[in-house]
PDB file of C-alpha atoms in Angstrom:
ATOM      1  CA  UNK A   1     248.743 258.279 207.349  1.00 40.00           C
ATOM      2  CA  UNK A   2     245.743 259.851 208.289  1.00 47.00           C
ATOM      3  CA  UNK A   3     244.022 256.681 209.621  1.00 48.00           C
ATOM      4  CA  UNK A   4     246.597 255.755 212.580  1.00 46.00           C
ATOM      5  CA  UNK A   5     246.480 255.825 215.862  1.00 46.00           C
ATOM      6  CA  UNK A   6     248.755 258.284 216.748  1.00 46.00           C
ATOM      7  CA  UNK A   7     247.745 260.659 214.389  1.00 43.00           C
ATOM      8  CA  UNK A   8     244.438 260.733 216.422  1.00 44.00           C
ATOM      9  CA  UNK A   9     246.025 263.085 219.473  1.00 40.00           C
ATOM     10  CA  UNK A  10     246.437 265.872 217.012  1.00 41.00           C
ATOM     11  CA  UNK A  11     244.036 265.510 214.256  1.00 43.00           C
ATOM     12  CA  UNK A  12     241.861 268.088 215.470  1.00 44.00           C
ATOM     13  CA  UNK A  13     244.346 271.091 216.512  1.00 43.00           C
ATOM     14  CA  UNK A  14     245.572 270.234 212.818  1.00 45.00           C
ATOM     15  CA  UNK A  15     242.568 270.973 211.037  1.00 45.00           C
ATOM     16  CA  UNK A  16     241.782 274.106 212.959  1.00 45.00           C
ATOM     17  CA  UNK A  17     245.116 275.226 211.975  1.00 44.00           C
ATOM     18  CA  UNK A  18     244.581 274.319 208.482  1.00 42.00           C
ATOM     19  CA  UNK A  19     241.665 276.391 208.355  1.00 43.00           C
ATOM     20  CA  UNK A  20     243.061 279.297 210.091  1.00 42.00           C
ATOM     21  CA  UNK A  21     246.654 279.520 208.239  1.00 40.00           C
ATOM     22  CA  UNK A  22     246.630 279.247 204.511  1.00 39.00           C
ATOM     23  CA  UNK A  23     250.082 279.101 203.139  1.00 41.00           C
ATOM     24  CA  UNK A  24     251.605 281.252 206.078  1.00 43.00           C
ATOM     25  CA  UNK A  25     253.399 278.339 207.734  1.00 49.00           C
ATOM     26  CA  UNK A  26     256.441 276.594 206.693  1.00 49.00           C
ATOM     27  CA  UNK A  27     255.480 272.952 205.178  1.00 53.00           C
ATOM     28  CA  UNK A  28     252.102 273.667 204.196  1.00 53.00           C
ATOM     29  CA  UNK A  29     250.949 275.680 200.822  1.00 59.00           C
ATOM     30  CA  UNK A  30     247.768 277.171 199.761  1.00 70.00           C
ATOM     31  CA  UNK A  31     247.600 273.985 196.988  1.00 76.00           C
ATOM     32  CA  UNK A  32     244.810 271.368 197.712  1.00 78.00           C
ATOM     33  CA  UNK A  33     243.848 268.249 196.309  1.00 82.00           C
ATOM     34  CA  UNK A  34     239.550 268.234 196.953  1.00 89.00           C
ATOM     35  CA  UNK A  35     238.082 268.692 200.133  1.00 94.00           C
ATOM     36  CA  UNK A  36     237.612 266.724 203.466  1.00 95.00           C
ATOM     37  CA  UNK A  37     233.962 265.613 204.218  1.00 96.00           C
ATOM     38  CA  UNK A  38     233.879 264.819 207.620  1.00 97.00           C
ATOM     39  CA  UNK A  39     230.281 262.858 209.190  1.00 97.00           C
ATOM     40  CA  UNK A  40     228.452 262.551 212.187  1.00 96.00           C
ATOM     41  CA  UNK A  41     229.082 259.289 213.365  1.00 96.00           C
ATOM     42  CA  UNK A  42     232.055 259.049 215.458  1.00 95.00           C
ATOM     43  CA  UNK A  43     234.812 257.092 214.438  1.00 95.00           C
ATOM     44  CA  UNK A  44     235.719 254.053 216.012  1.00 95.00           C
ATOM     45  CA  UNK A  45     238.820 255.146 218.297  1.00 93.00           C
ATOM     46  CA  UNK A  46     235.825 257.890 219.382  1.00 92.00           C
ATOM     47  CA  UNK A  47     232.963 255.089 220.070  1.00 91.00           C
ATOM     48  CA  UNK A  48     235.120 252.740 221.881  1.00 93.00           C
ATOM     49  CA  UNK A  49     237.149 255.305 224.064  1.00 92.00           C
ATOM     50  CA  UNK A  50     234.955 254.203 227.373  1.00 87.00           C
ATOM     51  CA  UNK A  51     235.366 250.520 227.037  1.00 89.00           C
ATOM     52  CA  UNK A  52     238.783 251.284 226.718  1.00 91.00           C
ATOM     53  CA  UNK A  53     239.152 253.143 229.840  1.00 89.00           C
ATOM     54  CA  UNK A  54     236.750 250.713 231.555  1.00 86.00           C
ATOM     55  CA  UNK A  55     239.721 247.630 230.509  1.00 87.00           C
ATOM     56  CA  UNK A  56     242.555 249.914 231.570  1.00 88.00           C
ATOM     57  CA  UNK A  57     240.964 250.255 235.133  1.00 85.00           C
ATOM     58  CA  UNK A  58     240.517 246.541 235.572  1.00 82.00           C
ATOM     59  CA  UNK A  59     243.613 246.170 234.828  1.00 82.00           C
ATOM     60  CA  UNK A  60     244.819 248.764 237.056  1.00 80.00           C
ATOM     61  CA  UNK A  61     243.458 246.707 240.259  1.00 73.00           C
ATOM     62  CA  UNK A  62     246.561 245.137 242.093  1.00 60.00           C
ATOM     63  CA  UNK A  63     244.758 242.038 242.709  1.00 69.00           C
ATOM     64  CA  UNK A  64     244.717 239.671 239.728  1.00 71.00           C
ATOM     65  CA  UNK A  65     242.278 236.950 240.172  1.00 78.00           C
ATOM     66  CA  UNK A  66     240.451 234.545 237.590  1.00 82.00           C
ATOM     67  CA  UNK A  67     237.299 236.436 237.891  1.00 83.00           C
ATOM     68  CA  UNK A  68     238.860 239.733 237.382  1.00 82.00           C
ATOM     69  CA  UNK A  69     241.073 238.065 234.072  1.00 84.00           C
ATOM     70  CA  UNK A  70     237.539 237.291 233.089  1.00 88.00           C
ATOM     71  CA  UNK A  71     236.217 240.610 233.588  1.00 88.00           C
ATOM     72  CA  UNK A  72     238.897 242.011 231.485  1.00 88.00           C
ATOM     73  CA  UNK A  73     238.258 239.233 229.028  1.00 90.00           C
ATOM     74  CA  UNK A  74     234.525 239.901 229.054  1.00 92.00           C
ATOM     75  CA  UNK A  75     235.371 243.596 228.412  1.00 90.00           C
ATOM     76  CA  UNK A  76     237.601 243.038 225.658  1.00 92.00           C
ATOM     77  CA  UNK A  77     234.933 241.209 223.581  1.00 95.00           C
ATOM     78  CA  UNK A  78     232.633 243.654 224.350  1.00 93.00           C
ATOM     79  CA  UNK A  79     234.976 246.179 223.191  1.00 94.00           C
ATOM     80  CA  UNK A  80     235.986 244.439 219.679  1.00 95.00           C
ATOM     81  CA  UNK A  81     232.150 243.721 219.411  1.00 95.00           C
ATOM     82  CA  UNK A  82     231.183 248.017 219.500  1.00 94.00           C
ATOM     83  CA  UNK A  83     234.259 247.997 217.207  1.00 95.00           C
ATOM     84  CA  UNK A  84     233.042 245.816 214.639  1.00 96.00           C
ATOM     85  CA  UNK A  85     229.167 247.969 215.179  1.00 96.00           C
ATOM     86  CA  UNK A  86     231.011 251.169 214.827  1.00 96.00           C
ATOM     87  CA  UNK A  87     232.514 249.908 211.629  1.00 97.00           C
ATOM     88  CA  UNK A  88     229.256 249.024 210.475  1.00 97.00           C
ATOM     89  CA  UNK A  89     227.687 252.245 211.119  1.00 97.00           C
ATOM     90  CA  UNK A  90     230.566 254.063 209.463  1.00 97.00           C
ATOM     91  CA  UNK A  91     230.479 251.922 206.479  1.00 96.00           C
ATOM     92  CA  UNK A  92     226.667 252.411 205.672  1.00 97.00           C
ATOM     93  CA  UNK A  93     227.184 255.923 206.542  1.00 97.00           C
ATOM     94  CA  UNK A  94     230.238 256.330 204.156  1.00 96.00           C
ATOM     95  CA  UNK A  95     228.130 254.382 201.223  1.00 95.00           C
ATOM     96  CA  UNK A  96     225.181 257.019 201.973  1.00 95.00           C
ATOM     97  CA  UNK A  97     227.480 259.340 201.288  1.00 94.00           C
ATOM     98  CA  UNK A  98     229.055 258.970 198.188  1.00 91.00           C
ATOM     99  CA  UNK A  99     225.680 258.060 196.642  1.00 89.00           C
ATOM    100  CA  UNK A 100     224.850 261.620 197.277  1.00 89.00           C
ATOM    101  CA  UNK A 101     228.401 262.996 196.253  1.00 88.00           C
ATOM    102  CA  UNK A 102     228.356 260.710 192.874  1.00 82.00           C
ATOM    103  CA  UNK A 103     224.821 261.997 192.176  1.00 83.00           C
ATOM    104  CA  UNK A 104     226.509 265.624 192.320  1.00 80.00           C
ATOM    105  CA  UNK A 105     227.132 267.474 188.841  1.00 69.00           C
ATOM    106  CA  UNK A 106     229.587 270.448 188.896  1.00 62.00           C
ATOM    107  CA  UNK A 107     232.137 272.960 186.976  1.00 57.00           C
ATOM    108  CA  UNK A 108     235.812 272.584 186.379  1.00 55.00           C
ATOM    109  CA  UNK A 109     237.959 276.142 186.286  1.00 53.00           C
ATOM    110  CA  UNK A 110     237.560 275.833 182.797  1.00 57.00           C
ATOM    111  CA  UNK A 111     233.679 275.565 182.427  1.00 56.00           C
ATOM    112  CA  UNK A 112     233.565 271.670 181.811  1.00 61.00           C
ATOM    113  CA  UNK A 113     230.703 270.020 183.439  1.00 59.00           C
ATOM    114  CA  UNK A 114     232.788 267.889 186.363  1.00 66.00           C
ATOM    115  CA  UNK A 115     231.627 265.024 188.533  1.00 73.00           C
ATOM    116  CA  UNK A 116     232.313 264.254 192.380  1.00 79.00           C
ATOM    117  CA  UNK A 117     234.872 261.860 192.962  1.00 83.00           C
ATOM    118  CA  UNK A 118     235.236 260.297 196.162  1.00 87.00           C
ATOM    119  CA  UNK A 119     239.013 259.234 196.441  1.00 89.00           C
ATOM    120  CA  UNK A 120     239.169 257.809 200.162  1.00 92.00           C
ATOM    121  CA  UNK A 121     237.489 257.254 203.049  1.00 94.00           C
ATOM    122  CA  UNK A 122     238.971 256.865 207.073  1.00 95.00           C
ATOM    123  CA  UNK A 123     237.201 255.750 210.418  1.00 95.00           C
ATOM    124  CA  UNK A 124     239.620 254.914 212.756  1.00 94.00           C
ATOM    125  CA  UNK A 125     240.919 258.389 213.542  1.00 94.00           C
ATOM    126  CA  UNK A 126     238.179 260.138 211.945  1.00 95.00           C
ATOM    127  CA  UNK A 127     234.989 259.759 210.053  1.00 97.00           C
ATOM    128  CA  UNK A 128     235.639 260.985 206.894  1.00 97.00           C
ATOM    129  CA  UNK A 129     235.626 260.736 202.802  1.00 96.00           C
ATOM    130  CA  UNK A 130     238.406 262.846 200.995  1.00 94.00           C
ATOM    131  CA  UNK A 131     236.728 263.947 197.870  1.00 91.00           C
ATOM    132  CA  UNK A 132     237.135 265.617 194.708  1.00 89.00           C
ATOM    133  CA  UNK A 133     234.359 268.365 194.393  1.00 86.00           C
ATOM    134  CA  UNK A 134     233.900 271.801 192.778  1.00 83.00           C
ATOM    135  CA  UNK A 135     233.582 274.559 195.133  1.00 83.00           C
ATOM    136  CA  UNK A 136     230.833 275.664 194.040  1.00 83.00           C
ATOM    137  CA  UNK A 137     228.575 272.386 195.678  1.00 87.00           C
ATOM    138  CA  UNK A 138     230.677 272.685 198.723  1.00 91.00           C
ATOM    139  CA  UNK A 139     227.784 275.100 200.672  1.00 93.00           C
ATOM    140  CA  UNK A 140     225.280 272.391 199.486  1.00 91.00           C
ATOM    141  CA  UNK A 141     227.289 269.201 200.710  1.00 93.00           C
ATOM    142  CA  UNK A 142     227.628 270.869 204.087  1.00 95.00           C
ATOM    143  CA  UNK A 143     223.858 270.695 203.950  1.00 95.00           C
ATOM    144  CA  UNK A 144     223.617 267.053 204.147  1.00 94.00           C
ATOM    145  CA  UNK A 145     221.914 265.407 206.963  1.00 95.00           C
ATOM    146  CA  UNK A 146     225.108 262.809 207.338  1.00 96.00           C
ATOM    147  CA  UNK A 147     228.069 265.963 207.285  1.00 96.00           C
ATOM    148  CA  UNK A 148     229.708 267.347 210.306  1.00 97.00           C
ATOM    149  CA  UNK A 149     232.001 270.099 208.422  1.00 96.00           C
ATOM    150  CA  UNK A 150     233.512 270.306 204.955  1.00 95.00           C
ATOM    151  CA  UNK A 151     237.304 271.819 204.424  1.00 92.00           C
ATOM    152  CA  UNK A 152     240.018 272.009 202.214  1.00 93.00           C
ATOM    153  CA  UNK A 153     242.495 268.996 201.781  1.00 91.00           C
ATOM    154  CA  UNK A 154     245.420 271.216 202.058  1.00 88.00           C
ATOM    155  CA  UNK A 155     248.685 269.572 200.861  1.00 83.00           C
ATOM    156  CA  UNK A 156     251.225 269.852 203.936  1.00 81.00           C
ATOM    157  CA  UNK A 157     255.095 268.856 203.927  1.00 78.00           C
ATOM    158  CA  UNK A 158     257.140 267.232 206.669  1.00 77.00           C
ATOM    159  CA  UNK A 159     260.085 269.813 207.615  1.00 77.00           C
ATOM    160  CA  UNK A 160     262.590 268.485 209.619  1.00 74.00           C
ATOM    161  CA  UNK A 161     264.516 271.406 209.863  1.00 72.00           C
ATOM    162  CA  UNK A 162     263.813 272.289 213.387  1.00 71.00           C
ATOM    163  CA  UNK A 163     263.260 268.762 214.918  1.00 69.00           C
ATOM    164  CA  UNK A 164     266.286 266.660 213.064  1.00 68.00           C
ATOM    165  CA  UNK A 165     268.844 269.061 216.389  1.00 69.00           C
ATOM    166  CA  UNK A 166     266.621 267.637 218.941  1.00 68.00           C
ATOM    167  CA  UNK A 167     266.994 263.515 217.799  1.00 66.00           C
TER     168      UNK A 167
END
């Protein structure tokens, strides 16, 4: 699930290898299902990353006293408050988006006039719609003020042939 946590660490040297290796690599295959849209806003892991660190080093300090467990306290709020911001700011940034994508007219493989359709969306992890668009309006979504980078949405498979020895 694209949207956890822990899928955060290694988003990033997965895409770049996505876009590097098509179909060379066991578990993955040149078959994908639309494209990733990824936008300029960080996502919210990204925008709350230094209150995060700023709770972990209160924490840190050996001496636990009321005002400290407030400080902590205080910084949690704060943190859950640029949370709920960063949501917001995804959210109208998402909307923005699709608007545009919807208003989009393509051309199925076989000649059909085709329309965008936007199938998800993340912003924990990443910032990001996963969309259904012809290739040929690709160069012109990349052009949009609100995009970071466009790529395929390569299907991958978990193979547990090497790891299942080391559990």
């Amino acid at each position: 699930y694209v949207d956890s946590p822990g899928f955060g660490l290694a988003v990033e040297k997965t895409l770049t290898e996505a876009e590097t290796s098509f179909g060379g690599t066991a578990g993955q295959s040149n078959a994908f299902d639309g494209y990733i849209v990824e936008l300029n806003a960080p996502s919210v892991l990204a925008a709350t990353q230094e209150a995060q660190k700023h709770i972990d080093e209160l924490k840190k300090e050996a001496i636990v006293t009321p005002e400290k467990r407030m400080l902590v306290e205080q910084a949690e709020q704060q943190k859950l408050e640029r949370e709920q911001q960063q949501q917001t700011v995804i959210t109208d940034e998402q909307d923005r988006v699709r608007n545009r994508l919807r208003a989009l007219k393509g051309f199925d493989i076989a000649g059909k006039a085709a329309d965008v359709v936007v199938e998800d969306s993340f912003s924990l992890v990443i910032n990001a719609v996963v969309a259904d668009i012809p290739a040929e309006k690709v160069k012109e979504i990349e052009q949009l003020p609100e995009v970071k980078r466009v790529w395929p949405n390569y299907k991958v498979h978990a193979i547990l042939d090497q790891s299942v020895p080391l559990i």
